[in-house]
Coordinates of C-alpha atoms and ligand atoms in Angstrom, one line a residue:
M1316 CA 12.6 6.8 7.3
A1317 CA 10.7 10.4 7.5
A1318 CA 10.4 13.7 6.3
S1319 CA 12.2 16.5 8.4
E1320 CA 10.7 19.1 10.4
S1321 CA 11.9 22.0 7.9
G1322 CA 9.5 20.0 5.0
E1323 CA 13.0 18.6 3.5
V1324 CA 12.8 14.8 2.5
A1325 CA 14.8 12.7 3.8
A1326 CA 16.9 10.3 1.6
P1327 CA 16.6 6.9 1.8
Y1328 CA 17.2 5.9 5.4
G1329 CA 20.9 6.6 6.3
G1330 CA 21.1 9.1 3.7
A1331 CA 21.5 12.6 3.0
T1332 CA 18.7 14.7 2.6
A1333 CA 17.1 15.4 -0.9
A1334 CA 18.0 18.8 -0.4
A1335 CA 21.5 18.1 0.1
T1336 CA 21.5 15.7 -3.0
A1337 CA 19.6 18.2 -5.6
G1338 CA 20.7 18.0 -8.8
G1339 CA 22.4 14.6 -8.4
A1340 CA 20.7 11.5 -8.7
P1341 CA 17.5 11.4 -6.7
K1342 CA 18.2 8.6 -3.7
R1343 CA 15.7 5.8 -3.8
V1344 CA 14.4 3.2 -0.9
R1345 CA 15.4 0.2 -1.6
T1346 CA 14.6 -3.4 0.2
R1347 CA 17.7 -3.0 2.2
H1348 CA 16.7 0.2 4.0
F1349 CA 13.5 -1.6 5.2
L1350 CA 15.8 -4.1 6.9
Q1351 CA 18.2 -1.0 7.8
A1352 CA 15.4 0.8 9.6
K1353 CA 14.3 -2.1 11.7
R1354 CA 17.4 -2.7 12.7
D1355 CA 18.1 1.1 13.8
G1356 CA 14.6 1.5 15.5
H1357 CA 13.3 4.0 12.5
P1358 CA 9.5 3.5 11.7
I1359 CA 8.7 2.9 8.1
V1360 CA 5.8 4.9 6.2
G1361 CA 3.5 3.9 3.5
L1362 CA 0.2 5.0 1.6
T1363 CA -1.4 3.2 -1.3
S1364 CA -1.6 5.5 -4.3
Y1365 CA -3.6 4.5 -7.8
D1366 CA -2.7 7.6 -9.7
F1367 CA 0.2 9.9 -10.9
L1368 CA -0.6 13.0 -9.0
S1369 CA -1.3 12.0 -5.3
A1370 CA 1.9 9.3 -5.8
Q1371 CA 3.9 12.6 -6.7
I1372 CA 2.5 14.5 -3.3
F1373 CA 3.5 10.9 -1.2
D1374 CA 6.8 10.9 -3.0
R1375 CA 7.6 14.4 -1.9
A1376 CA 6.2 14.3 1.3
G1377 CA 8.6 11.5 2.2
I1378 CA 6.6 8.6 2.3
D1379 CA 8.9 5.4 2.0
F1380 CA 7.0 2.9 -0.2
L1381 CA 3.8 3.4 -2.1
L1382 CA 1.3 0.3 -2.4
V1383 CA -0.9 0.3 -5.4
G1384 CA -3.3 -1.9 -3.5
D1385 CA -5.9 -3.9 -5.2
S1386 CA -8.0 -1.7 -2.7
A1387 CA -8.5 0.1 -5.8
G1388 CA -11.3 -2.0 -6.3
N1389 CA -13.2 -0.3 -3.6
T1390 CA -11.4 3.1 -4.4
V1391 CA -11.0 3.2 -7.7
F1392 CA -13.3 0.7 -9.3
G1393 CA -16.4 1.2 -7.1
Y1394 CA -16.6 -2.6 -6.5
D1395 CA -17.7 -3.9 -3.1
S1396 CA -14.6 -6.1 -2.3
T1397 CA -11.3 -6.5 -3.6
L1398 CA -12.3 -9.8 -5.1
P1399 CA -13.0 -8.8 -8.9
V1400 CA -9.9 -6.8 -9.5
T1401 CA -7.9 -8.1 -12.4
V1402 CA -3.8 -7.7 -13.3
D1403 CA -4.9 -6.0 -16.3
E1404 CA -6.8 -3.1 -13.9
L1405 CA -4.1 -2.8 -11.8
I1406 CA -1.3 -2.6 -14.4
P1407 CA -1.8 0.8 -15.6
L1408 CA -2.6 2.4 -12.5
T1409 CA 0.6 0.6 -11.0
R1410 CA 2.5 2.0 -14.1
A1411 CA 1.2 5.6 -12.9
V1412 CA 2.6 5.9 -9.3
A1413 CA 5.7 3.9 -10.7
R1414 CA 6.3 7.0 -13.2
A1415 CA 5.4 9.5 -10.3
A1416 CA 7.6 8.0 -7.6
K1417 CA 11.5 9.1 -7.5
R1418 CA 12.4 8.2 -4.1
A1419 CA 9.7 6.0 -2.7
L1420 CA 9.7 2.0 -3.4
V1421 CA 6.5 0.9 -5.1
V1422 CA 4.9 -2.2 -4.4
A1423 CA 2.2 -4.0 -6.6
D1424 CA -0.6 -5.9 -5.1
L1425 CA -1.0 -9.0 -6.9
P1426 CA -4.8 -9.5 -7.1
F1427 CA -7.3 -12.3 -6.4
G1428 CA -6.7 -15.3 -8.7
S1429 CA -3.6 -14.0 -10.4
Y1430 CA -1.1 -16.0 -7.5
E1431 CA -2.7 -18.8 -5.7
T1432 CA -3.1 -21.8 -8.2
N1433 CA 0.6 -22.9 -8.2
P1434 CA 4.2 -21.0 -8.2
R1435 CA 4.1 -21.0 -12.1
E1436 CA 1.2 -18.8 -12.2
A1437 CA 2.4 -16.4 -9.3
V1438 CA 5.9 -15.8 -10.9
H1439 CA 4.1 -14.9 -14.2
S1440 CA 1.9 -12.4 -12.6
A1441 CA 4.8 -11.2 -10.6
I1442 CA 6.8 -10.8 -13.8
R1443 CA 4.0 -8.9 -15.5
F1444 CA 4.0 -6.5 -12.7
M1445 CA 7.7 -6.0 -13.0
K1446 CA 8.4 -5.9 -16.6
E1447 CA 5.0 -3.5 -17.6
T1448 CA 4.7 -1.0 -14.7
G1449 CA 8.1 0.2 -13.1
A1450 CA 7.0 -1.4 -9.8
H1451 CA 9.9 -2.3 -7.6
A1452 CA 8.3 -5.5 -5.6
V1453 CA 4.7 -7.1 -5.2
K1454 CA 2.8 -7.8 -2.6
L1455 CA 0.5 -11.0 -2.2
E1456 CA -1.5 -12.4 0.5
G1457 CA -1.2 -15.5 2.7
G1458 CA 1.5 -17.0 5.4
E1459 CA 2.0 -20.6 5.3
R1460 CA -0.2 -20.8 2.4
S1461 CA 1.3 -18.8 0.1
A1462 CA 5.0 -19.7 1.3
E1463 CA 5.8 -21.4 -2.2
Q1464 CA 4.3 -18.5 -4.3
I1465 CA 6.7 -16.5 -2.1
R1466 CA 9.9 -18.5 -2.6
H1467 CA 9.4 -18.9 -6.2
I1468 CA 8.9 -14.9 -7.0
V1469 CA 12.0 -14.2 -5.1
E1470 CA 14.1 -17.0 -6.7
A1471 CA 13.2 -15.0 -9.7
G1472 CA 14.6 -12.1 -8.7
I1473 CA 11.5 -10.1 -7.5
P1474 CA 11.1 -8.9 -3.9
V1475 CA 8.2 -9.9 -2.3
M1476 CA 6.2 -8.1 0.6
A1477 CA 3.7 -10.8 2.4
H1478 CA 0.5 -9.9 3.5
I1479 CA -0.8 -11.9 6.7
G1480 CA -3.8 -11.7 9.6
F1481 CA -6.8 -10.1 7.9
T1482 CA -6.3 -10.9 4.2
P1483 CA -9.1 -9.2 2.4
Q1484 CA -9.1 -11.6 -0.5
S1485 CA -9.9 -14.5 1.7
E1486 CA -12.6 -12.3 3.2
H1487 CA -15.5 -15.1 2.6
G1488 CA -13.2 -18.2 3.8
L1489 CA -12.4 -16.0 6.9
G1490 CA -16.2 -15.1 7.5
G1491 CA -16.5 -11.6 7.4
H1492 CA -14.0 -8.6 8.3
V1493 CA -12.8 -10.4 11.3
I1494 CA -9.6 -9.7 13.3
Q1495 CA -7.4 -12.4 13.1
G1496 CA -4.5 -13.6 15.7
R1497 CA -7.1 -13.3 18.6
G1498 CA -6.4 -16.2 21.7
E1499 CA -3.5 -18.5 21.9
A1500 CA -4.3 -20.4 19.2
G1501 CA -5.0 -17.3 16.6
A1502 CA -1.3 -15.8 17.8
E1503 CA 0.3 -19.0 17.3
Q1504 CA -1.0 -19.6 13.7
L1505 CA 0.0 -15.6 13.0
L1506 CA 3.4 -16.3 14.1
R1507 CA 3.9 -19.3 11.8
D1508 CA 2.9 -17.5 9.0
A1509 CA 5.4 -14.9 10.2
R1510 CA 7.8 -17.4 10.3
A1511 CA 6.8 -18.8 7.2
V1512 CA 7.2 -15.9 4.6
E1513 CA 10.2 -15.1 6.3
A1514 CA 11.6 -18.4 5.8
A1515 CA 10.6 -17.9 2.2
G1516 CA 12.4 -15.0 1.5
A1517 CA 9.9 -12.0 2.0
F1518 CA 11.6 -8.4 2.7
A1519 CA 8.5 -7.3 4.9
V1520 CA 5.0 -8.4 6.0
V1521 CA 2.2 -6.9 6.4
L1522 CA 0.3 -7.4 9.2
E1523 CA -3.7 -6.4 8.8
M1524 CA -6.4 -6.1 11.9
V1525 CA -4.7 -8.0 14.8
P1526 CA -4.3 -7.4 18.2
S1527 CA -1.3 -5.2 19.2
A1528 CA 0.2 -7.9 21.4
A1529 CA 0.0 -10.3 19.1
A1530 CA 1.5 -8.2 16.0
K1531 CA 4.3 -7.3 18.7
A1532 CA 5.2 -10.8 19.1
V1533 CA 5.8 -11.1 15.6
T1534 CA 7.6 -8.2 15.3
E1535 CA 9.9 -9.3 18.0
A1536 CA 10.6 -12.7 16.7
L1537 CA 11.5 -11.6 13.4
S1538 CA 14.5 -10.0 11.5
I1539 CA 12.5 -8.7 8.4
P1540 CA 10.0 -5.4 9.3
T1541 CA 6.5 -5.8 10.1
I1542 CA 4.0 -3.2 8.4
S1543 CA 0.9 -2.4 10.4
V1544 CA -2.6 -1.8 8.9
G1545 CA -4.5 -1.8 12.2
A1546 CA -1.9 -4.1 13.9
G1547 CA -0.8 -1.4 16.5
P1548 CA 2.0 0.5 17.6
D1549 CA 4.9 -2.0 18.1
C1550 CA 5.0 -2.9 14.4
D1551 CA 8.3 -1.6 12.2
G1552 CA 5.7 0.6 10.1
Q1553 CA 2.5 2.0 9.2
L1554 CA 0.3 1.5 5.9
L1555 CA -2.9 3.2 5.4
V1556 CA -5.4 3.0 2.5
W1557 CA -4.9 7.1 1.2
T1558 CA -8.7 7.6 0.5
D1559 CA -9.2 6.5 3.7
W1560 CA -6.8 8.8 5.5
A1561 CA -7.3 11.8 3.4
G1562 CA -11.0 11.8 4.5
F1563 CA -12.0 10.9 0.4
T1564 CA -13.5 7.4 1.2
T1565 CA -17.3 7.4 1.5
G1566 CA -18.9 4.8 3.9
R1567 CA -17.3 3.3 6.3
I1568 CA -13.7 3.5 7.5
P1569 CA -12.4 1.2 9.7
R1570 CA -11.1 1.9 13.4
F1571 CA -7.8 1.8 13.0
V1572 CA -7.8 4.8 10.6
K1573 CA -6.7 8.2 11.6
Q1574 CA -7.9 11.0 9.1
Y1575 CA -5.3 13.5 8.2
A1576 CA -7.5 15.7 6.2
Q1577 CA -10.7 16.1 4.6
I1578 CA -10.5 16.3 1.0
G1579 CA -14.1 14.7 0.1
Q1580 CA -15.9 17.5 1.7
A1581 CA -13.3 20.2 0.4
L1582 CA -13.9 18.7 -3.2
E1583 CA -17.6 18.4 -2.8
A1584 CA -17.8 22.2 -1.6
A1585 CA -15.7 23.1 -4.8
A1586 CA -18.1 21.2 -7.1
I1587 CA -21.0 23.0 -5.7
A1588 CA -19.1 26.4 -6.1
F1589 CA -18.4 25.6 -9.4
R1590 CA -22.1 25.0 -10.4
E1591 CA -23.6 27.9 -8.3
D1592 CA -20.8 30.1 -10.5
V1593 CA -21.8 28.6 -13.9
E1594 CA -25.3 28.9 -13.0
S1595 CA -25.1 32.6 -11.9
G1596 CA -22.9 33.5 -14.7
A1597 CA -20.3 34.4 -12.5
Y1598 CA -17.7 31.8 -14.3
P1599 CA -16.5 32.8 -16.6
A1600 CA -15.0 35.5 -15.6
P1601 CA -13.1 38.1 -18.5
E1602 CA -9.6 36.7 -17.3
H1603 CA -11.0 33.0 -18.2
E1604 CA -11.7 34.2 -22.0
Y1605 CA -9.5 34.4 -25.1
E1606 CA -9.9 37.3 -27.4
Ligands
MHF2785 N1 -10.8 1.7 1.7 C1 -10.3 0.9 1.9 N2 -9.6 0.9 3.1 C2 -9.0 -0.4 3.9 O1 -8.5 -0.3 4.6 C3 -9.3 -1.4 3.0 C4 -9.9 -1.3 2.0 N3 -10.5 -0.6 1.1 N4 -10.0 -2.6 0.7 C5 -9.2 -3.6 1.0 C6 -9.0 -3.9 2.7 C7 -10.1 -4.3 3.4 N5 -9.7 -3.9 4.4 C8 -10.6 -3.7 5.3 C9 -12.1 -3.9 5.1 C10 -13.0 -3.6 6.3 C11 -12.5 -3.2 7.5 C12 -13.7 -3.1 8.7 O2 -15.1 -3.2 8.5 N6 -13.4 -3.1 9.7 C13 -14.4 -3.0 11.2 C14 -14.1 -4.2 12.1 C15 -14.8 -5.2 11.4 C16 -16.4 -5.0 10.7 O3 -16.7 -4.8 11.9 O4 -16.5 -5.4 9.9 C17 -13.5 -1.7 11.4 O5 -14.5 -0.9 12.5 O6 -12.2 -1.8 11.8 C18 -11.7 -3.3 7.9 C19 -10.7 -3.3 6.9 C20 -9.0 -3.3 4.7 N7 -8.7 -2.9 3.2
KIV2786 C1 -4.8 -2.6 3.0 C2 -3.5 -3.1 2.0 C3 -2.7 -3.7 3.0 C4 -4.0 -3.6 0.9 O1 -3.5 -4.7 0.8 C5 -4.4 -2.9 -0.1 O2 -4.8 -1.9 0.1 O3 -4.9 -3.2 -1.0
MG2787 MG1 -4.6 -5.5 -0.8

């Protein structure tokens, strides 16, 4: 499920290229393409996105799914964790991303406090995202502990991406940014969590910060695709926070991130150049003026 070398964007896995279908209805990635991709060994590629312009670019580039993550707490709102993020904060961001995505599947991350209490509250939150944003699926954290919530959301007709391993919303319960699934007991718990979310009806599961060997065992045990966030090369797909991946995030970047650009440096250089031009009188020039 990737863009071709010529830069043409692949249609949903198994389909023609976007160029071949140009003028017709744009093909759309669906949850069934995730399952098909796993069966056929085609890696699934995801990025987070929080706004219209970045989502347009990632969609055009053939990124298969866009997660409007509660990592917006860190990347958009400037909190030091995801815990303060609310549904009301994420809904406008998710709406912007959904408006931009013509091909990519858009996943809305349910924030801390919007689904844990009971399945009823979970379904209510999921419905808000689906009704108010145009997202195609929701994501929530937790394996066995969230299985009932997943089951009820799926029964309401809403696809669920699960998220196990390191779950940032419970960082205080987990004792910090701690790698999960380590040792025999950790690997067994990870597998129990993975089986629980699959049985509950999740169409995919994010594995965050777990040893590659544990992620490989889960990937082989499940029929739904595993999406790695720092879970090694043997998962069925890879996902990164776009601001980390593009060199926009300031401060500590997790070890599992590979940076594909340095847009923070580029923006800072542009801002300095603009300031200097205004201070020197070089901007605005005659071509920027009205008569
Ligand atoms: N910008 C950003 N990137 C992310 O990947 C991300 C967020 N925000 N917010 C939500 C969660 C939190 N995540 C995190 C947060 C911290 C580490 C981290 O510090 N990892 C260390 C190892 C643990 C440690 O030493 O604290 C690392 O070097 O990978 C990893 C993932 C992943 N998600
Ligand atoms: C790191 C990913 C999995 C996430 O949940 C987010 O961006 O909020
Ligand atoms: Mg999240």
